[in-house]
mmCIF file of C-alpha atoms in Angstrom:
data_model
loop_
_atom_site.group_PDB
_atom_site.id
_atom_site.type_symbol
_atom_site.label_atom_id
_atom_site.label_comp_id
_atom_site.label_asym_id
_atom_site.label_seq_id
_atom_site.Cartn_x
_atom_site.Cartn_y
_atom_site.Cartn_z
ATOM 1 C CA MET A 1 21.590 -6.220 9.698
ATOM 2 C CA LEU A 2 20.977 -3.379 7.682
ATOM 3 C CA CYS A 3 19.326 -0.097 8.335
ATOM 4 C CA CYS A 4 18.864 3.575 7.485
ATOM 5 C CA ALA A 5 21.999 3.822 5.589
ATOM 6 C CA VAL A 6 20.635 1.372 3.015
ATOM 7 C CA LEU A 7 17.243 2.829 2.804
ATOM 8 C CA CYS A 8 18.865 6.546 2.132
ATOM 9 C CA GLY A 9 20.761 5.112 -0.440
ATOM 10 C CA ILE A 10 17.771 3.214 -2.157
ATOM 11 C CA LEU A 11 15.759 6.412 -1.837
ATOM 12 C CA THR A 12 18.582 8.737 -3.302
ATOM 13 C CA PHE A 13 18.615 6.552 -6.234
ATOM 14 C CA CYS A 14 14.723 6.933 -6.674
ATOM 15 C CA PHE A 15 14.409 10.921 -6.346
ATOM 16 C CA GLN A 16 17.732 12.172 -7.681
ATOM 17 C CA ASP A 17 20.370 11.491 -10.326
ATOM 18 C CA VAL A 18 23.464 11.146 -8.284
ATOM 19 C CA ALA A 19 26.316 9.558 -10.082
ATOM 20 C CA GLY A 20 27.538 6.233 -8.398
ATOM 21 C CA ILE A 21 24.262 5.517 -6.606
ATOM 22 C CA ASN A 22 22.452 2.917 -8.631
ATOM 23 C CA PRO A 23 21.368 0.066 -6.421
ATOM 24 C CA SER A 24 21.039 -3.203 -8.429
ATOM 25 C CA LEU A 25 18.062 -5.553 -8.029
ATOM 26 C CA HIS A 26 20.431 -7.934 -6.441
ATOM 27 C CA ALA A 27 21.351 -5.356 -3.865
ATOM 28 C CA VAL A 28 17.908 -4.273 -2.846
ATOM 29 C CA ALA A 29 16.745 -7.749 -2.815
ATOM 30 C CA CYS A 30 19.435 -8.643 -0.227
ATOM 31 C CA ALA A 31 18.661 -5.466 1.788
ATOM 32 C CA LEU A 32 14.596 -5.689 2.171
ATOM 33 C CA PRO A 33 14.661 -8.713 4.194
ATOM 34 C CA ASP A 34 17.082 -7.431 6.831
ATOM 35 C CA LEU A 35 15.981 -3.842 7.015
ATOM 36 C CA GLN A 36 15.863 -2.622 10.477
ATOM 37 C CA VAL A 37 13.051 0.073 10.625
ATOM 38 C CA ALA A 38 10.060 0.764 13.043
ATOM 39 C CA SER A 39 7.580 0.293 10.519
ATOM 40 C CA GLU A 40 6.731 -2.017 7.623
ATOM 41 C CA ASP A 41 5.061 0.890 5.834
ATOM 42 C CA THR A 42 8.673 2.438 5.125
ATOM 43 C CA VAL A 43 9.579 -0.903 3.610
ATOM 44 C CA LEU A 44 6.609 -0.928 1.444
ATOM 45 C CA TYR A 45 7.054 2.784 0.339
ATOM 46 C CA THR A 46 10.899 1.985 -0.412
ATOM 47 C CA PHE A 47 10.091 -0.799 -2.490
ATOM 48 C CA ILE A 48 7.124 1.057 -4.309
ATOM 49 C CA GLU A 49 9.579 3.881 -5.305
ATOM 50 C CA TYR A 50 12.246 1.868 -6.438
ATOM 51 C CA VAL A 51 10.292 -0.499 -8.696
ATOM 52 C CA TYR A 52 8.485 2.753 -10.074
ATOM 53 C CA LYS A 53 12.052 4.472 -10.868
ATOM 54 C CA VAL A 54 13.461 1.099 -12.368
ATOM 55 C CA TYR A 55 10.293 0.855 -14.451
ATOM 56 C CA ARG A 56 10.290 4.435 -15.721
ATOM 57 C CA LEU A 57 14.128 3.568 -16.934
ATOM 58 C CA SER A 58 13.160 -0.130 -18.340
ATOM 59 C CA ALA A 59 9.804 -1.390 -18.265
ATOM 60 C CA GLU A 60 11.374 -5.060 -18.563
ATOM 61 C CA GLN A 61 13.615 -4.642 -15.565
ATOM 62 C CA GLY A 62 10.810 -2.882 -13.529
ATOM 63 C CA MET A 63 8.498 -5.690 -13.965
ATOM 64 C CA ASP A 64 11.491 -8.188 -12.917
ATOM 65 C CA ALA A 65 11.875 -6.000 -9.633
ATOM 66 C CA ARG A 66 8.234 -6.159 -8.898
ATOM 67 C CA ARG A 67 8.239 -9.811 -9.301
ATOM 68 C CA VAL A 68 11.493 -10.396 -7.272
ATOM 69 C CA LEU A 69 10.587 -7.809 -4.399
ATOM 70 C CA ALA A 70 7.128 -7.866 -3.721
ATOM 71 C CA PRO A 71 7.224 -11.354 -1.690
ATOM 72 C CA LEU A 72 9.668 -9.654 0.593
ATOM 73 C CA ILE A 73 7.293 -7.025 1.998
ATOM 74 C CA ARG A 74 5.887 -8.208 5.270
ATOM 75 C CA CYS A 75 2.226 -7.430 4.604
ATOM 76 C CA PRO A 76 0.587 -8.526 7.699
ATOM 77 C CA TYR A 77 2.585 -5.819 9.592
ATOM 78 C CA LEU A 78 1.572 -2.927 7.427
ATOM 79 C CA SER A 79 -0.736 -0.402 8.955
ATOM 80 C CA GLY A 80 -4.465 -0.220 8.075
ATOM 81 C CA TYR A 81 -4.037 2.885 6.115
ATOM 82 C CA TRP A 82 -1.347 1.208 3.756
ATOM 83 C CA LEU A 83 -2.967 -1.795 3.546
ATOM 84 C CA THR A 84 -5.939 -0.252 2.345
ATOM 85 C CA ILE A 85 -3.863 1.722 -0.345
ATOM 86 C CA THR A 86 -2.248 -1.374 -1.511
ATOM 87 C CA THR A 87 -6.000 -2.729 -2.450
ATOM 88 C CA ASP A 88 -6.895 0.425 -4.354
ATOM 89 C CA PRO A 89 -6.362 -0.487 -8.145
ATOM 90 C CA THR A 90 -5.895 3.112 -8.758
ATOM 91 C CA THR A 91 -2.619 3.591 -6.641
ATOM 92 C CA ARG A 92 1.218 2.705 -7.372
ATOM 93 C CA ALA A 93 1.025 0.428 -4.425
ATOM 94 C CA ALA A 94 -1.504 -1.747 -5.897
ATOM 95 C CA TRP A 95 0.277 -2.050 -9.018
ATOM 96 C CA ALA A 96 3.500 -2.648 -7.330
ATOM 97 C CA LEU A 97 1.930 -5.713 -5.481
ATOM 98 C CA ALA A 98 -0.114 -6.762 -8.260
ATOM 99 C CA GLU A 99 0.658 -10.447 -8.051
ATOM 100 C CA LEU A 100 -0.123 -10.635 -4.387
ATOM 101 C CA GLN A 101 -3.447 -9.036 -4.821
ATOM 102 C CA PRO A 102 -5.446 -11.926 -3.919
ATOM 103 C CA GLN A 103 -3.561 -12.530 -0.542
ATOM 104 C CA VAL A 104 -3.495 -8.845 0.069
ATOM 105 C CA ALA A 105 -7.452 -8.345 -0.306
ATOM 106 C CA LYS A 106 -7.990 -11.249 2.045
ATOM 107 C CA LEU A 107 -5.458 -9.991 4.291
ATOM 108 C CA LEU A 108 -7.424 -6.624 4.701
ATOM 109 C CA VAL A 109 -10.547 -8.609 5.217
ATOM 110 C CA LEU A 110 -8.965 -10.664 8.220
ATOM 111 C CA GLY A 111 -7.486 -7.701 9.824
ATOM 112 C CA SER A 112 -10.617 -5.761 9.905
ATOM 113 C CA ALA A 113 -12.425 -8.717 11.463
ATOM 114 C CA GLN A 114 -9.771 -9.190 14.140
ATOM 115 C CA PRO A 115 -8.759 -5.491 15.118
ATOM 116 C CA GLY A 116 -6.000 -5.243 17.476
ATOM 117 C CA VAL A 117 -5.339 -9.227 17.479
ATOM 118 C CA PRO A 118 -2.037 -10.852 16.038
ATOM 119 C CA TRP A 119 -4.541 -13.089 14.072
ATOM 120 C CA MET A 120 -1.745 -13.986 11.793
ATOM 121 C CA HIS A 121 -0.293 -16.402 14.580
ATOM 122 C CA SER A 122 -3.391 -16.944 16.611
ATOM 123 C CA PHE A 123 -5.075 -18.500 13.430
ATOM 124 C CA GLY A 124 -2.537 -19.550 11.222
ATOM 125 C CA LEU A 125 -1.480 -17.622 8.629
ATOM 126 C CA GLN A 126 -0.639 -20.282 6.040
ATOM 127 C CA ARG A 127 -4.028 -21.937 6.572
ATOM 128 C CA LEU A 128 -6.069 -18.832 6.265
ATOM 129 C CA LEU A 129 -3.918 -17.368 3.407
ATOM 130 C CA PRO A 130 -2.655 -20.301 1.247
ATOM 131 C CA GLY A 131 -0.118 -18.918 -1.267
ATOM 132 C CA ALA A 132 1.224 -16.334 0.831
ATOM 133 C CA PRO A 133 5.077 -15.607 0.824
ATOM 134 C CA PRO A 134 7.274 -17.005 3.455
ATOM 135 C CA SER A 135 7.992 -13.290 4.374
ATOM 136 C CA TRP A 136 4.522 -13.041 5.836
ATOM 137 C CA LEU A 137 5.576 -15.706 8.528
ATOM 138 C CA MET A 138 8.765 -14.244 9.676
ATOM 139 C CA GLY A 139 7.079 -11.749 12.272
ATOM 140 C CA GLN A 140 7.664 -8.000 12.718
ATOM 141 C CA ARG A 141 11.238 -6.582 11.992
ATOM 142 C CA ILE A 142 13.635 -5.638 14.666
ATOM 143 C CA SER A 143 12.853 -2.047 15.535
ATOM 144 C CA LYS A 144 15.338 0.689 14.897
ATOM 145 C CA PRO A 145 13.356 3.862 14.437
ATOM 146 C CA VAL A 146 14.133 6.071 11.625
ATOM 147 C CA SER A 147 15.531 9.537 13.215
ATOM 148 C CA SER A 148 14.725 11.982 10.365
ATOM 149 C CA VAL A 149 13.531 12.280 6.585
ATOM 150 C CA PHE A 150 15.068 14.368 4.070
ATOM 151 C CA VAL A 151 13.276 16.054 1.215
ATOM 152 C CA THR A 152 14.260 17.322 -1.789
ATOM 153 C CA CYS A 153 12.041 19.976 -3.581
ATOM 154 C CA SER A 154 12.211 22.294 -6.389
ATOM 155 C CA VAL A 155 10.127 25.156 -8.311
ATOM 156 C CA THR A 156 10.368 26.814 -11.636
ATOM 157 C CA ILE A 157 11.489 30.443 -11.313
ATOM 158 C CA SER A 158 9.266 31.430 -14.055
ATOM 159 C CA ILE A 159 6.167 29.914 -12.232
ATOM 160 C CA LEU A 160 6.938 31.610 -8.858
ATOM 161 C CA ARG A 161 7.468 35.020 -10.846
ATOM 162 C CA GLU A 162 4.085 34.624 -12.565
ATOM 163 C CA ALA A 163 2.435 33.660 -9.405
ATOM 164 C CA ALA A 164 4.006 36.893 -7.678
ATOM 165 C CA HIS A 165 2.376 38.931 -10.376
ATOM 166 C CA ARG A 166 -0.925 37.468 -10.207
ATOM 167 C CA CYS A 167 -0.972 37.574 -6.245
ATOM 168 C CA VAL A 168 -0.732 41.200 -6.639
ATOM 169 C CA ALA A 169 -3.258 41.611 -9.652
ATOM 170 C CA GLU A 170 -5.766 39.425 -7.839
ATOM 171 C CA GLY A 171 -5.512 40.487 -4.438
ATOM 172 C CA GLN A 172 -5.228 37.009 -3.144
ATOM 173 C CA ALA A 173 -2.929 34.218 -1.891
ATOM 174 C CA LEU A 174 -1.489 31.682 -4.399
ATOM 175 C CA GLU A 175 0.010 28.452 -3.606
ATOM 176 C CA ILE A 176 2.667 27.501 -6.092
ATOM 177 C CA PHE A 177 3.340 23.633 -7.344
ATOM 178 C CA ILE A 178 6.626 22.444 -5.755
ATOM 179 C CA LYS A 179 8.261 19.198 -7.444
ATOM 180 C CA GLN A 180 9.252 17.115 -4.584
ATOM 181 C CA SER A 181 10.236 13.470 -3.444
ATOM 182 C CA SER A 182 7.500 12.152 -1.435
ATOM 183 C CA THR A 183 8.853 11.193 2.278
ATOM 184 C CA PRO A 184 8.664 7.717 3.845
ATOM 185 C CA PRO A 185 6.346 8.060 6.873
ATOM 186 C CA LEU A 186 7.980 9.386 10.009
ATOM 187 C CA GLY A 187 5.901 8.779 13.457
ATOM 188 C CA GLY A 188 2.726 8.374 11.440
ATOM 189 C CA LEU A 189 3.279 11.429 8.920
ATOM 190 C CA ILE A 190 3.884 12.397 5.539
ATOM 191 C CA PHE A 191 5.615 15.754 4.925
ATOM 192 C CA THR A 192 5.100 18.249 2.222
ATOM 193 C CA LEU A 193 6.412 21.562 1.057
ATOM 194 C CA GLN A 194 4.250 24.380 -0.203
ATOM 195 C CA LEU A 195 5.374 27.858 -1.692
ATOM 196 C CA VAL A 196 2.764 30.656 -1.114
ATOM 197 C CA CYS A 197 2.742 34.270 -2.587
ATOM 198 C CA SER A 198 0.805 36.246 -0.130
ATOM 199 C CA PRO A 199 -0.364 40.199 -0.700
ATOM 200 C CA ALA A 200 1.305 42.474 1.871
ATOM 201 C CA ALA A 201 -0.980 43.975 4.626
ATOM 202 C CA ALA A 202 -0.808 47.121 2.893
ATOM 203 C CA GLY A 203 -1.688 45.876 -0.481
ATOM 204 C CA ALA A 204 1.334 47.163 -1.949
ATOM 205 C CA GLY A 205 3.212 44.191 -3.061
ATOM 206 C CA CYS A 206 3.571 40.185 -2.573
ATOM 207 C CA GLU A 207 5.401 38.338 0.051
ATOM 208 C CA VAL A 208 6.895 34.744 -0.388
ATOM 209 C CA HIS A 209 6.390 32.248 2.447
ATOM 210 C CA MET A 210 7.350 28.503 2.807
ATOM 211 C CA VAL A 211 4.873 26.278 4.289
ATOM 212 C CA VAL A 212 5.515 22.579 5.787
ATOM 213 C CA THR A 213 2.658 20.497 5.996
ATOM 214 C CA CYS A 214 2.145 17.091 7.613
ATOM 215 C CA THR A 215 -0.682 14.711 6.456
ATOM 216 C CA ASN A 216 -1.861 12.258 9.592
ATOM 217 C CA LEU A 217 -1.586 8.525 8.268
ATOM 218 C CA GLU A 218 -4.024 7.467 11.195
ATOM 219 C CA ALA A 219 -7.524 8.285 11.968
ATOM 220 C CA ALA A 220 -8.753 9.605 15.418
ATOM 221 C CA THR A 221 -5.401 11.320 16.311
ATOM 222 C CA ILE A 222 -3.886 14.532 16.915
ATOM 223 C CA CYS A 223 -0.927 15.621 14.769
ATOM 224 C CA PRO A 224 2.466 15.126 17.086
ATOM 225 C CA SER A 225 4.870 17.644 17.446
ATOM 226 C CA PHE A 226 8.108 17.745 15.126
ATOM 227 C CA ASN A 227 11.333 20.045 14.222
ATOM 228 C CA CYS A 228 12.240 20.826 10.708
ATOM 229 C CA ARG A 229 14.913 22.558 8.930
ATOM 230 C CA LEU A 230 14.659 24.258 5.668
ATOM 231 C CA VAL A 231 17.515 24.979 3.368
ATOM 232 C CA SER A 232 18.150 26.750 -0.158
ATOM 233 C CA PRO A 233 21.012 28.157 -2.230
ATOM 234 C CA GLY A 234 22.090 31.612 -1.290
ATOM 235 C CA GLY A 235 22.745 30.643 2.316
ATOM 236 C CA HIS A 236 19.008 30.490 3.256
ATOM 237 C CA SER A 237 18.391 28.499 6.262
ATOM 238 C CA ALA A 238 15.777 28.336 9.107
ATOM 239 C CA ALA A 239 14.644 25.930 11.810
ATOM 240 C CA ALA A 240 11.197 25.579 13.177
ATOM 241 C CA ALA A 241 9.412 23.452 15.742
ATOM 242 C CA LYS A 242 5.782 22.551 14.990
ATOM 243 C CA PRO A 243 3.607 22.417 18.260
ATOM 244 C CA LEU A 244 1.386 19.515 19.272
ATOM 245 C CA GLY A 245 -2.099 19.401 17.218
ATOM 246 C CA ALA A 246 -0.976 22.318 14.783
ATOM 247 C CA LYS A 247 -0.959 20.960 10.970
ATOM 248 C CA PHE A 248 1.567 23.207 9.623
ATOM 249 C CA VAL A 249 4.829 25.369 9.927
ATOM 250 C CA VAL A 250 5.067 28.762 8.407
ATOM 251 C CA PHE A 251 8.601 29.935 7.528
ATOM 252 C CA LYS A 252 7.712 33.704 6.761
ATOM 253 C CA ASP A 253 9.482 35.647 4.119
ATOM 254 C CA PHE A 254 11.966 32.717 4.148
ATOM 255 C CA PHE A 255 14.358 34.186 1.267
ATOM 256 C CA LYS A 256 14.260 37.643 3.185
ATOM 257 C CA LEU A 257 13.011 39.608 -0.074
ATOM 258 C CA GLY A 258 10.367 41.723 1.918
ATOM 259 C CA VAL A 259 7.544 43.072 0.121
ATOM 260 C CA MET A 260 8.197 42.782 -3.799
ATOM 261 C CA ALA A 261 6.189 45.824 -5.343
ATOM 262 C CA GLY A 262 4.215 44.825 -8.273
ATOM 263 C CA GLY A 263 4.906 41.405 -7.407
ATOM 264 C CA TRP A 264 8.278 40.519 -8.347
ATOM 265 C CA ASP A 265 11.408 42.419 -7.547
ATOM 266 C CA ALA A 266 14.490 41.004 -9.750
ATOM 267 C CA VAL A 267 17.091 43.272 -8.296
ATOM 268 C CA ALA A 268 15.806 41.899 -4.712
ATOM 269 C CA VAL A 269 15.935 38.189 -6.009
ATOM 270 C CA ALA A 270 19.479 38.522 -7.357
ATOM 271 C CA ALA A 271 20.728 40.402 -4.256
ATOM 272 C CA LYS A 272 19.537 37.388 -2.105
ATOM 273 C CA GLY A 273 21.458 34.905 -4.340
ATOM 274 C CA LEU A 274 18.446 33.276 -6.231
ATOM 275 C CA PRO A 275 18.783 32.472 -9.710
ATOM 276 C CA ALA A 276 16.965 34.563 -12.116
ATOM 277 C CA SER A 277 15.768 31.458 -14.268
ATOM 278 C CA GLY A 278 15.777 27.772 -14.172
ATOM 279 C CA GLU A 279 14.921 25.765 -11.253
ATOM 280 C CA LEU A 280 15.368 26.784 -7.539
ATOM 281 C CA PHE A 281 16.044 23.883 -5.125
ATOM 282 C CA PHE A 282 15.217 23.013 -1.379
ATOM 283 C CA THR A 283 16.059 20.712 1.049
ATOM 284 C CA LEU A 284 13.629 19.915 3.849
ATOM 285 C CA THR A 285 14.919 17.765 6.986
ATOM 286 C CA VAL A 286 12.201 16.735 9.488
ATOM 287 C CA ALA A 287 13.032 15.052 12.890
ATOM 288 C CA LYS A 288 12.046 14.538 16.519
ATOM 289 C CA VAL A 289 8.822 13.719 15.854
ATOM 290 C CA GLY A 290 6.342 13.354 18.738
ATOM 291 C CA HIS A 291 4.255 10.615 20.076
ATOM 292 C CA MET A 292 0.767 10.316 18.194
ATOM 293 C CA GLN A 293 -1.941 10.964 20.599
ATOM 294 C CA HIS A 294 -5.192 9.352 19.876
ATOM 295 C CA VAL A 295 -8.347 11.165 20.272
ATOM 296 C CA LYS A 296 -10.881 9.703 22.629
ATOM 297 C CA PRO A 297 -14.537 9.089 21.469
ATOM 298 C CA ALA A 298 -16.920 11.561 22.503
ATOM 299 C CA GLN A 299 -19.077 10.598 25.628
ATOM 300 C CA ALA A 300 -22.515 11.729 26.321
ATOM 301 C CA PRO A 301 -22.827 13.911 29.102
ATOM 302 C CA VAL A 302 -23.729 12.385 32.502
ATOM 303 C CA GLY A 303 -27.514 11.799 32.997
ATOM 304 C CA GLN A 304 -27.829 11.310 29.113
ATOM 305 C CA GLN A 305 -25.860 8.076 28.714
ATOM 306 C CA ARG A 306 -27.789 4.667 27.993
ATOM 307 C CA GLN A 307 -28.722 3.048 30.880
#
């Protein structure tokens, strides 16, 4: 059986140009059926990113990868969120599963009609969805939960410098675009990193903060707690824990630059081991995601309930 080591190898190929890491279509096709993960969403995500990366390198090979790998995704076990995404023609998920769209669309309808019921066994999947891939009949995967996710990010120094100057000139906080690998779902969450230039309290300059945000993939739930660690060149590293219900974690003045008068202090930046130009890279690790808590529907006060 294969697990997270294989998953990490595939995703490293997808998001980083690392010598020696280039899994072949045959290797991935052999890996996907036996992946031990807690959620089929993670398998779908890995498949989409792999096919998309291969397609960017070679359209012909990308189409071959899509044709070979799509039938290996056990779509009946996708969450409602990802199943819906796969039927939205504007998404990469729909493109990746293009050959299976008739079956996926009907799967979504059947799942909505029988919420919470293992209808794929109770009603006979083969009868309801003729032409469905054999993998759809294999049942749920052996659960081996992913314990952490690893995100690589970068920002162009010139963009950061310009944002810092604008922050002081305009007197308002500015969010900076950060290039990053998206993350596979962990505990029902997707994680992103933001860099924020914020005016100093006294209005004398700019401070740079890092913000880790999470997107909840399930409706009517409270975002669980999680632990995260952020690392960048120059020996900058910090860890934090997000409490239950909070939407983000803020690493205030992460680079220890302090308040930069005028918006940007090249001397302070160099003193902290940060590059003067080019790209500034970060790595974000998220782990120990707590249990998702569902929000109970509001009830009418006693005496106002329907009889």
